[in-house]
Coordinates of C-alpha atoms in Angstrom, one line a residue:
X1 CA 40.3 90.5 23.7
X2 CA 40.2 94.3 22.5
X3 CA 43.0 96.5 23.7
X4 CA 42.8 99.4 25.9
X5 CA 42.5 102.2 23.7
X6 CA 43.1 105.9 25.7
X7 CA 44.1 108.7 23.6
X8 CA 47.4 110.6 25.7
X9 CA 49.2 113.3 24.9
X10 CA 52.9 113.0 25.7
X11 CA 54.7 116.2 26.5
X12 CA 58.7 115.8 26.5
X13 CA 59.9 117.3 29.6
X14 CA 63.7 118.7 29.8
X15 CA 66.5 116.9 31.2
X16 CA 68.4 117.7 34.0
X17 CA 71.4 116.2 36.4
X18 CA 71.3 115.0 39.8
X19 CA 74.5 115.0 41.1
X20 CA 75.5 112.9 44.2
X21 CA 79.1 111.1 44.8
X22 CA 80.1 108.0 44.1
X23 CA 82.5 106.2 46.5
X24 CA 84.2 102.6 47.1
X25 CA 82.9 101.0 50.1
X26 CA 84.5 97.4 51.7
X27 CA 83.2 97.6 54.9
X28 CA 79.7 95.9 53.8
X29 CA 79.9 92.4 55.3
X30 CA 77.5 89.7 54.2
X31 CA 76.6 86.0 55.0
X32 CA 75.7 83.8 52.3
X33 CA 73.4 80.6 51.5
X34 CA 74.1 78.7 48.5
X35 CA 74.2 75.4 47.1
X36 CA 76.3 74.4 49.7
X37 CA 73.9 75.2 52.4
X38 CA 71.0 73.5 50.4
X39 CA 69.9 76.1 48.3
X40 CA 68.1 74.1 45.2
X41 CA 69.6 76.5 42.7
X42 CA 72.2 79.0 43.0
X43 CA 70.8 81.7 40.6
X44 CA 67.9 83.7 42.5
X45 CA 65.3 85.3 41.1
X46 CA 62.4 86.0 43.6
X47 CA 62.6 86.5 47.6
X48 CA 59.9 86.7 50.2
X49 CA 58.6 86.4 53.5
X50 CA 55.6 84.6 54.7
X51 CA 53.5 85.4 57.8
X52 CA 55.0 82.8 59.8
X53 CA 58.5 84.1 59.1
X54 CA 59.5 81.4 56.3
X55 CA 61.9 82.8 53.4
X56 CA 60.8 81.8 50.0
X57 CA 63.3 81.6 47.3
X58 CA 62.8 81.3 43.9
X59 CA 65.4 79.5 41.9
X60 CA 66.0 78.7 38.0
X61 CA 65.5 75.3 39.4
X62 CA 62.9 74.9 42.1
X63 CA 61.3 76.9 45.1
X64 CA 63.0 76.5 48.4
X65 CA 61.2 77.4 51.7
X66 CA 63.9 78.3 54.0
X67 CA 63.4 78.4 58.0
X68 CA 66.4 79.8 59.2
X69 CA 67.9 76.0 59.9
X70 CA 67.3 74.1 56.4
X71 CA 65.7 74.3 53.3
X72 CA 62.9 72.8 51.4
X73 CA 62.6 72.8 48.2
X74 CA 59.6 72.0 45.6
X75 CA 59.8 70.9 42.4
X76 CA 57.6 70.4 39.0
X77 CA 56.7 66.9 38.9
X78 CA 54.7 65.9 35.4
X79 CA 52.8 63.1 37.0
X80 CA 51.7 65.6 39.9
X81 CA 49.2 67.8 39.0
X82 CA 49.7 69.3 42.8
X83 CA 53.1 70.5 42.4
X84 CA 54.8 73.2 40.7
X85 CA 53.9 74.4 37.1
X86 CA 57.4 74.4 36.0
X87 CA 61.0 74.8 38.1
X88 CA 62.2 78.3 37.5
X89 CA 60.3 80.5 39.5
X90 CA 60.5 84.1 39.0
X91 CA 58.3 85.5 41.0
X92 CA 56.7 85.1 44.8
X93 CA 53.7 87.1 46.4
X94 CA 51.9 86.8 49.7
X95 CA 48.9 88.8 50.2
X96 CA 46.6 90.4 52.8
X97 CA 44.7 86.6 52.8
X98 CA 48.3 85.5 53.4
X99 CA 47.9 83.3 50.7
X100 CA 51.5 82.8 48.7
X101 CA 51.3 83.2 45.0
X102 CA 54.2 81.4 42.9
X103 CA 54.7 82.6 39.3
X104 CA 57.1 80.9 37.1
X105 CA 58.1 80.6 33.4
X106 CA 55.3 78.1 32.5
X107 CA 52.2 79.8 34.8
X108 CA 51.0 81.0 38.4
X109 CA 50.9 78.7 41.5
X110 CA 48.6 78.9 44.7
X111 CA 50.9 77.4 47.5
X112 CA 48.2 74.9 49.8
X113 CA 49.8 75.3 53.1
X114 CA 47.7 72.3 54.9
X115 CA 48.7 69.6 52.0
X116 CA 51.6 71.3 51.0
X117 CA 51.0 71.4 47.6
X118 CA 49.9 73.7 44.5
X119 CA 47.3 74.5 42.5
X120 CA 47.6 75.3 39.3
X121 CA 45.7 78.7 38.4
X122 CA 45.1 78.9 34.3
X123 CA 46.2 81.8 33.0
X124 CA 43.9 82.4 29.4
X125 CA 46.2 81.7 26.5
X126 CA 47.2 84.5 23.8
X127 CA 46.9 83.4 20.2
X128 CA 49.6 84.7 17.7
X129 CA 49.9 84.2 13.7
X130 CA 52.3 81.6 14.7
X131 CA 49.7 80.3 17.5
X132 CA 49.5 80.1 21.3
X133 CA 52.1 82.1 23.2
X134 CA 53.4 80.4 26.5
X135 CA 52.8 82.6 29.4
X136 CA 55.2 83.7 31.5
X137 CA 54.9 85.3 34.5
X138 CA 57.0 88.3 35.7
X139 CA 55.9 89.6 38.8
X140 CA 52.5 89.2 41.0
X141 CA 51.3 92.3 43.2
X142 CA 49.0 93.3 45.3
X143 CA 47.6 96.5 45.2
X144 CA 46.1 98.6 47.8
X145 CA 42.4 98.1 47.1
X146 CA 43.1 94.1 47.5
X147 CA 43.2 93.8 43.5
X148 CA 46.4 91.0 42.3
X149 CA 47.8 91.5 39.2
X150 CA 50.0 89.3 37.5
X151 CA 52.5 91.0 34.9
X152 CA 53.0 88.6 32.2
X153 CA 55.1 88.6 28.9
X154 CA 51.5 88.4 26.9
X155 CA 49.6 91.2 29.0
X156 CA 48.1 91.9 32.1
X157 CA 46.2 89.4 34.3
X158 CA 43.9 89.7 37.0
X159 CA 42.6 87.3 39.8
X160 CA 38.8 87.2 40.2
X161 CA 37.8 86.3 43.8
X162 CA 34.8 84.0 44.4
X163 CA 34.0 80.1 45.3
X164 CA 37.2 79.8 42.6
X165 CA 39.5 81.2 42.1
X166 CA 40.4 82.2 38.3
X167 CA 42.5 84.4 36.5
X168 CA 41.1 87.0 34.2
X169 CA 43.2 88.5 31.0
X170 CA 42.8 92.4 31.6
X171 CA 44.4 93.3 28.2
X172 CA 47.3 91.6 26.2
X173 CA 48.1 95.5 25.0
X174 CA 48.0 98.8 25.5
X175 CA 47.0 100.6 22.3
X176 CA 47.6 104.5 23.6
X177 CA 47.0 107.6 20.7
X178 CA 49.8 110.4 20.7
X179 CA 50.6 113.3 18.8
X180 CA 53.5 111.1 17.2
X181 CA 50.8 108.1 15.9
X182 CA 49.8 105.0 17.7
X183 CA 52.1 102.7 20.0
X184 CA 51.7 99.5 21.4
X185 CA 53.0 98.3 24.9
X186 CA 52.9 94.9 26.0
X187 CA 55.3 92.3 27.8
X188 CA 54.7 93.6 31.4
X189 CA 57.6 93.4 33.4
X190 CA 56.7 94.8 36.9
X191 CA 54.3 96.8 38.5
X192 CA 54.5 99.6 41.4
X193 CA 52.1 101.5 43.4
X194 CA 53.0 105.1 44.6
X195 CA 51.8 106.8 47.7
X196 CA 48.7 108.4 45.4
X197 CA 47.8 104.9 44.7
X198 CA 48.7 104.8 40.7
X199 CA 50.0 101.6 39.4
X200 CA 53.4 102.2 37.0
X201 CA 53.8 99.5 34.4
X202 CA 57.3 98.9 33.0
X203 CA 57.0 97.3 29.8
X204 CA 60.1 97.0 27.0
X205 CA 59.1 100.2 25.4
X206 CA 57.7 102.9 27.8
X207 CA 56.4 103.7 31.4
X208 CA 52.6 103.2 31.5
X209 CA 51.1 105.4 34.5
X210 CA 47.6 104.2 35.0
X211 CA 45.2 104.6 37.9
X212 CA 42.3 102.8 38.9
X213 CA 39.0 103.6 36.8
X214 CA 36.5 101.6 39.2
X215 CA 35.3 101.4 43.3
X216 CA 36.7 98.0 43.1
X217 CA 39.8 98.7 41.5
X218 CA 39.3 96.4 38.6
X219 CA 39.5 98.5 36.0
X220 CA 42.5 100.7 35.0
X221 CA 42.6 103.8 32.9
X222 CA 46.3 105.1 31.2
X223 CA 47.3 109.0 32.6
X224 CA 50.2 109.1 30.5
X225 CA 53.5 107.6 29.3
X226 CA 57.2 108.1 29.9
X227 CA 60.0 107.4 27.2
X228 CA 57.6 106.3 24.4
X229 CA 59.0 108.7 21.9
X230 CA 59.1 108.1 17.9
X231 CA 62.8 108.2 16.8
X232 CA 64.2 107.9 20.3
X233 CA 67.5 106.0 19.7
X234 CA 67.5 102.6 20.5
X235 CA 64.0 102.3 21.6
X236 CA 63.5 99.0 20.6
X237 CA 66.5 98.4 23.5
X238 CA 64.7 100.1 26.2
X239 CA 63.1 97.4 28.5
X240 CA 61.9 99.3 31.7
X241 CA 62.9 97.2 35.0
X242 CA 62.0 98.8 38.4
X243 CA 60.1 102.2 39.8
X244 CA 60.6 103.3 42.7
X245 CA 59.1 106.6 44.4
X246 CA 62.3 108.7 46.0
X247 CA 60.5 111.3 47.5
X248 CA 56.9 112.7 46.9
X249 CA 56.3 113.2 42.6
X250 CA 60.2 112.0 42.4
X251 CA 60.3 108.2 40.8
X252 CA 63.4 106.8 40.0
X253 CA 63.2 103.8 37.1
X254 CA 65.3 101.0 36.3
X255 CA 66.2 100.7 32.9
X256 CA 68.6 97.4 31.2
X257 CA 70.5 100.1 28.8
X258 CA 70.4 103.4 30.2
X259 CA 70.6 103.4 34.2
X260 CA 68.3 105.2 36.2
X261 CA 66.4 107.4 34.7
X262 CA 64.4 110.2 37.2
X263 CA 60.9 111.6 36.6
X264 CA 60.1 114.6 38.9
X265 CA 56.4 115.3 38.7
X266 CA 56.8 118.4 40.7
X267 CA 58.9 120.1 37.8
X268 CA 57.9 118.2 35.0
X269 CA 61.6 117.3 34.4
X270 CA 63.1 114.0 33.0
X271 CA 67.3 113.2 33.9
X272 CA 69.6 110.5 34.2
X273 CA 71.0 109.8 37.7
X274 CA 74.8 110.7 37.7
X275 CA 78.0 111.4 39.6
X276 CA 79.6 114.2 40.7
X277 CA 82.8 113.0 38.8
X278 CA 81.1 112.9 35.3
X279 CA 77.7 114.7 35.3
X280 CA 76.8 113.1 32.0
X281 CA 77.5 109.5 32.8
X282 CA 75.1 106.9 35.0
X283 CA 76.1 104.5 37.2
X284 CA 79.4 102.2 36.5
X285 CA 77.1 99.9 35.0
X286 CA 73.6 100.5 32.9
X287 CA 71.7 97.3 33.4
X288 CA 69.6 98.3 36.4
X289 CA 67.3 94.9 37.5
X290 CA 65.7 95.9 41.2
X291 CA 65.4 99.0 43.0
X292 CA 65.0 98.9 46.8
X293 CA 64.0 101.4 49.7
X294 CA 65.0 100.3 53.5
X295 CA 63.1 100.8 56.6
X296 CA 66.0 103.6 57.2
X297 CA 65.5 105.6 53.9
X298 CA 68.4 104.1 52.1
X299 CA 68.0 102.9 48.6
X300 CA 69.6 99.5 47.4
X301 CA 70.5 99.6 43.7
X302 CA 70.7 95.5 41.8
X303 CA 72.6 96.1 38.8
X304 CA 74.2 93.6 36.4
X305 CA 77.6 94.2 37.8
X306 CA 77.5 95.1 41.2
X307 CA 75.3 96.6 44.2
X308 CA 74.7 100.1 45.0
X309 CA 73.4 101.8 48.0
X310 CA 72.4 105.4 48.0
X311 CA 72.6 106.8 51.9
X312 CA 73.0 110.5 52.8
X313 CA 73.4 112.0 49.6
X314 CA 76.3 109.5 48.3
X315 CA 76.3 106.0 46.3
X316 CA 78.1 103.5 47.9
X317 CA 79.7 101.1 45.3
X318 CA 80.0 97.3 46.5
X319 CA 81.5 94.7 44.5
X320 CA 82.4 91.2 45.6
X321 CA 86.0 90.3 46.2
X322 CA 87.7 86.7 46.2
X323 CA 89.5 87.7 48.8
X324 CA 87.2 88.7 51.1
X325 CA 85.1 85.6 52.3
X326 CA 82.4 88.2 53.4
X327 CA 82.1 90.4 50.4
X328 CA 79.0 89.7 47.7
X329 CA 79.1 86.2 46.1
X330 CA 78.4 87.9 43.0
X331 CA 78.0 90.8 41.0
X332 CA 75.4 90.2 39.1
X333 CA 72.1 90.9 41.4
X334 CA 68.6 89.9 41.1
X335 CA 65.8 90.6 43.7
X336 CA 66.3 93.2 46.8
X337 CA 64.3 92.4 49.7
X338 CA 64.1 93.7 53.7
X339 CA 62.7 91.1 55.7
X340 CA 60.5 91.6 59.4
X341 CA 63.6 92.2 61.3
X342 CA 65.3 94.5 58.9
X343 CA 68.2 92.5 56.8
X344 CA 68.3 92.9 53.7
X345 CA 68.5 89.7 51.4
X346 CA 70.1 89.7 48.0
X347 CA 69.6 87.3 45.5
X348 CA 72.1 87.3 42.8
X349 CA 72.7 84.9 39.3
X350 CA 75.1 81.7 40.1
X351 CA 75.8 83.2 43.5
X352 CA 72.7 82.5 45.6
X353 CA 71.6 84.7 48.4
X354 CA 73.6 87.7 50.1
X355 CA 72.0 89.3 53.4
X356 CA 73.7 91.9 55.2
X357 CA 72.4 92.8 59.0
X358 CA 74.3 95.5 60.6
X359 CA 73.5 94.1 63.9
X360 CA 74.9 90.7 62.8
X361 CA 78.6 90.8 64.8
X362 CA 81.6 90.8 62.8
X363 CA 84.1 87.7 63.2
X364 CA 87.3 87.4 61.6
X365 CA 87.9 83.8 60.2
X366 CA 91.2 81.6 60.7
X367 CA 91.5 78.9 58.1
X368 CA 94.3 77.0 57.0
X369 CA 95.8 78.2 53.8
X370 CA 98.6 77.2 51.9
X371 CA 101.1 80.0 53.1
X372 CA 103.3 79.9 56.4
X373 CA 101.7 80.7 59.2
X374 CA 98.4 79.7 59.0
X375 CA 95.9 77.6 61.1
X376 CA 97.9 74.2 60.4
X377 CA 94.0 72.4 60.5
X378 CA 90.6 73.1 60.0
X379 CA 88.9 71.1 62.4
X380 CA 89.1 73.1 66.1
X381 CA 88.2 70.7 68.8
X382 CA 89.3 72.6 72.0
X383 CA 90.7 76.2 72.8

């Protein structure tokens, strides 16, 4: 398949700094589901919510459907062409059909809630000099004129309604024309829609803004591109992770190497997100996976060591602690997501899931321990 080609002029905007505060905060308590409560997997990598309140889970090993009591989990099984593709699902999607889409690391999966099964849904195979490219799928999304996409290391996909169902490669590249020479962008990573209804791509070498070119919204044209400069110092280490709109023309995006990076539209202005303490340095740590906005207008921050949440003009800075039974399990987070009655559920690598509810009551603990003074027993039969 041809690539897109559409010629863009990119226009370096100058940088400024956004300063906010940056604070400790313990006070953040959070229950936890694991492998010990029957999780399949303790490293999490996708979260969502069906119509009929289920959670979803996606593990490196399995999919767990979770119903506030016990879980069940699904597997790839070879000699079952009805089950999963392969175990380590990355990404989960229901849409407006409430159908629930499962991608993972060896293709995409139609969940059949009446059997309780899968259907495999081909996604067409990219040829390389060195031959066919496994796909692997990133994120599946829904946009606002019905249209799923499914982001994919080897380009873009589509799913083309009808009697069947089939998955349609869009483009395994974008081929865009600058002032600087031609660049390529592939290896989609995820996809957002803003409140004018454009669709950002983060790739591993730029932002690709594109809009919808069609009634339908099946076709896409490119507006421009962010970060894809010649020369820009470790460009090759870019990789783009999360966009998220913080007020209207203000995006905020994810980056693995360089924070948060903020794109004001309305000034035409490019900056890093920093603190008050040190205007010239990001966050505590750079590798920025998921980017969250709550119900209340607070925005959770997933890094690779530790969770952030921006409230009120100030960052929050929570970290777990072994000595806290209620702090994070881990610090390295995953997926961010706010379920129908508000929580917020964090999935986290080799920690499993975090979910903090300010309306859940607080309880302090007594265990025995080893020191004097303790509960002498764990087992309380009677007060």
């Amino acid at each position: 398949m041809m690539p897109l080609r559409i010629c863009i002029l990119w226009v370096f905007s100058t940088l400024f700094v956004l300063s906010i505060s940056n604070a400790q905060e313990k006070n953040y308590r959070f229950l936890h589901l694991d492998v010990n409560e029957g999780l399949s997997q303790g490293s999490v990598f996708a979260i969502e919510q069906d119509h009929l309140g289920f959670m979803w889970i996606g593990t490196r090993d399995g999919l767990n459907k979770y119903d506030a009591r016990k879980f069940t989990i699904y597997r790839s099984n070879p000699q079952d062409s009805l089950s999963l593709e392969h175990n380590f699902i990355q990404a989960i999607t229901q849409d407006k059909k409430q159908r629930l889409w499962v991608g993972t690391t060896g293709g995409l999966n139609l969940y059949n809630r009446n059997a309780d099964n899968f259907t495999r849904i081909p996604l067409p195979v990219v040829e390389s000099t060195s031959g066919k490219i496994e796909v692997n799928v990133h994120q599946i999304f829904q946009d606002s004129n019905g249209v799923i996409w499914i982001a994919t290391n080897v380009g873009l996909y589509r799913i083309k309604e009808g009697a069947h169902l089939e998955a349609e490669l869009v483009f395994n590249e974008i081929t865009v024309e600058g002032s600087n020479g031609r660049s390529y962008f592939r290896n989609f990573r995820t996809i957002y829609e803003d409140g004018k209804k454009r669709l950002w791509f983060c790739t591993d070498d730029a932002i690709v803004l594109m809009q919808s070119a069609s009634r339908d919204g099946n076709r896409l044209k490119v507006l421009r591109t962010y970060f894809n400069q010649k020369g820009l110092i470790n460009k090759v280490n870019q990789r783009f992770q999360a966009v998220l709109e913080f007020a209207p023309g203000v995006f905020w995006v994810g980056t693995k190497y360089n924070g948060i990076k903020i794109i004001n539209e309305n000034t035409g202005e490019v900056s890093s997100l920093s603190t008050d303490d040190s205007p010239t340095a990001n966050l505590a740590n750079q590798d920025v996976r998921s980017l969250k906005k709550a119900d209340d207008g607070s925005i959770w921050i997933g890094t690779f060591n530790g969770l952030y949440l921006y409230r009120n003009g100030k960052i929050l800075f929570i970290q777990a602690d072994d000595n806290n039974p209620n702090s994070l399990s881990n610090n390295s987070i995953r997926p961010i997501f706010q379920d129908k009655r508000g929580s917020i559920w964090i999935g986290t690598y080799f920690g499993g899931i975090n979910i903090y509810d300010k309306d859940i009551p607080n309880f302090q603990n007594f265990t025995h321990q080893s020191r004097r003074n303790s509960l002498s027993y764990n087992v309380v039969s009677a007060f």
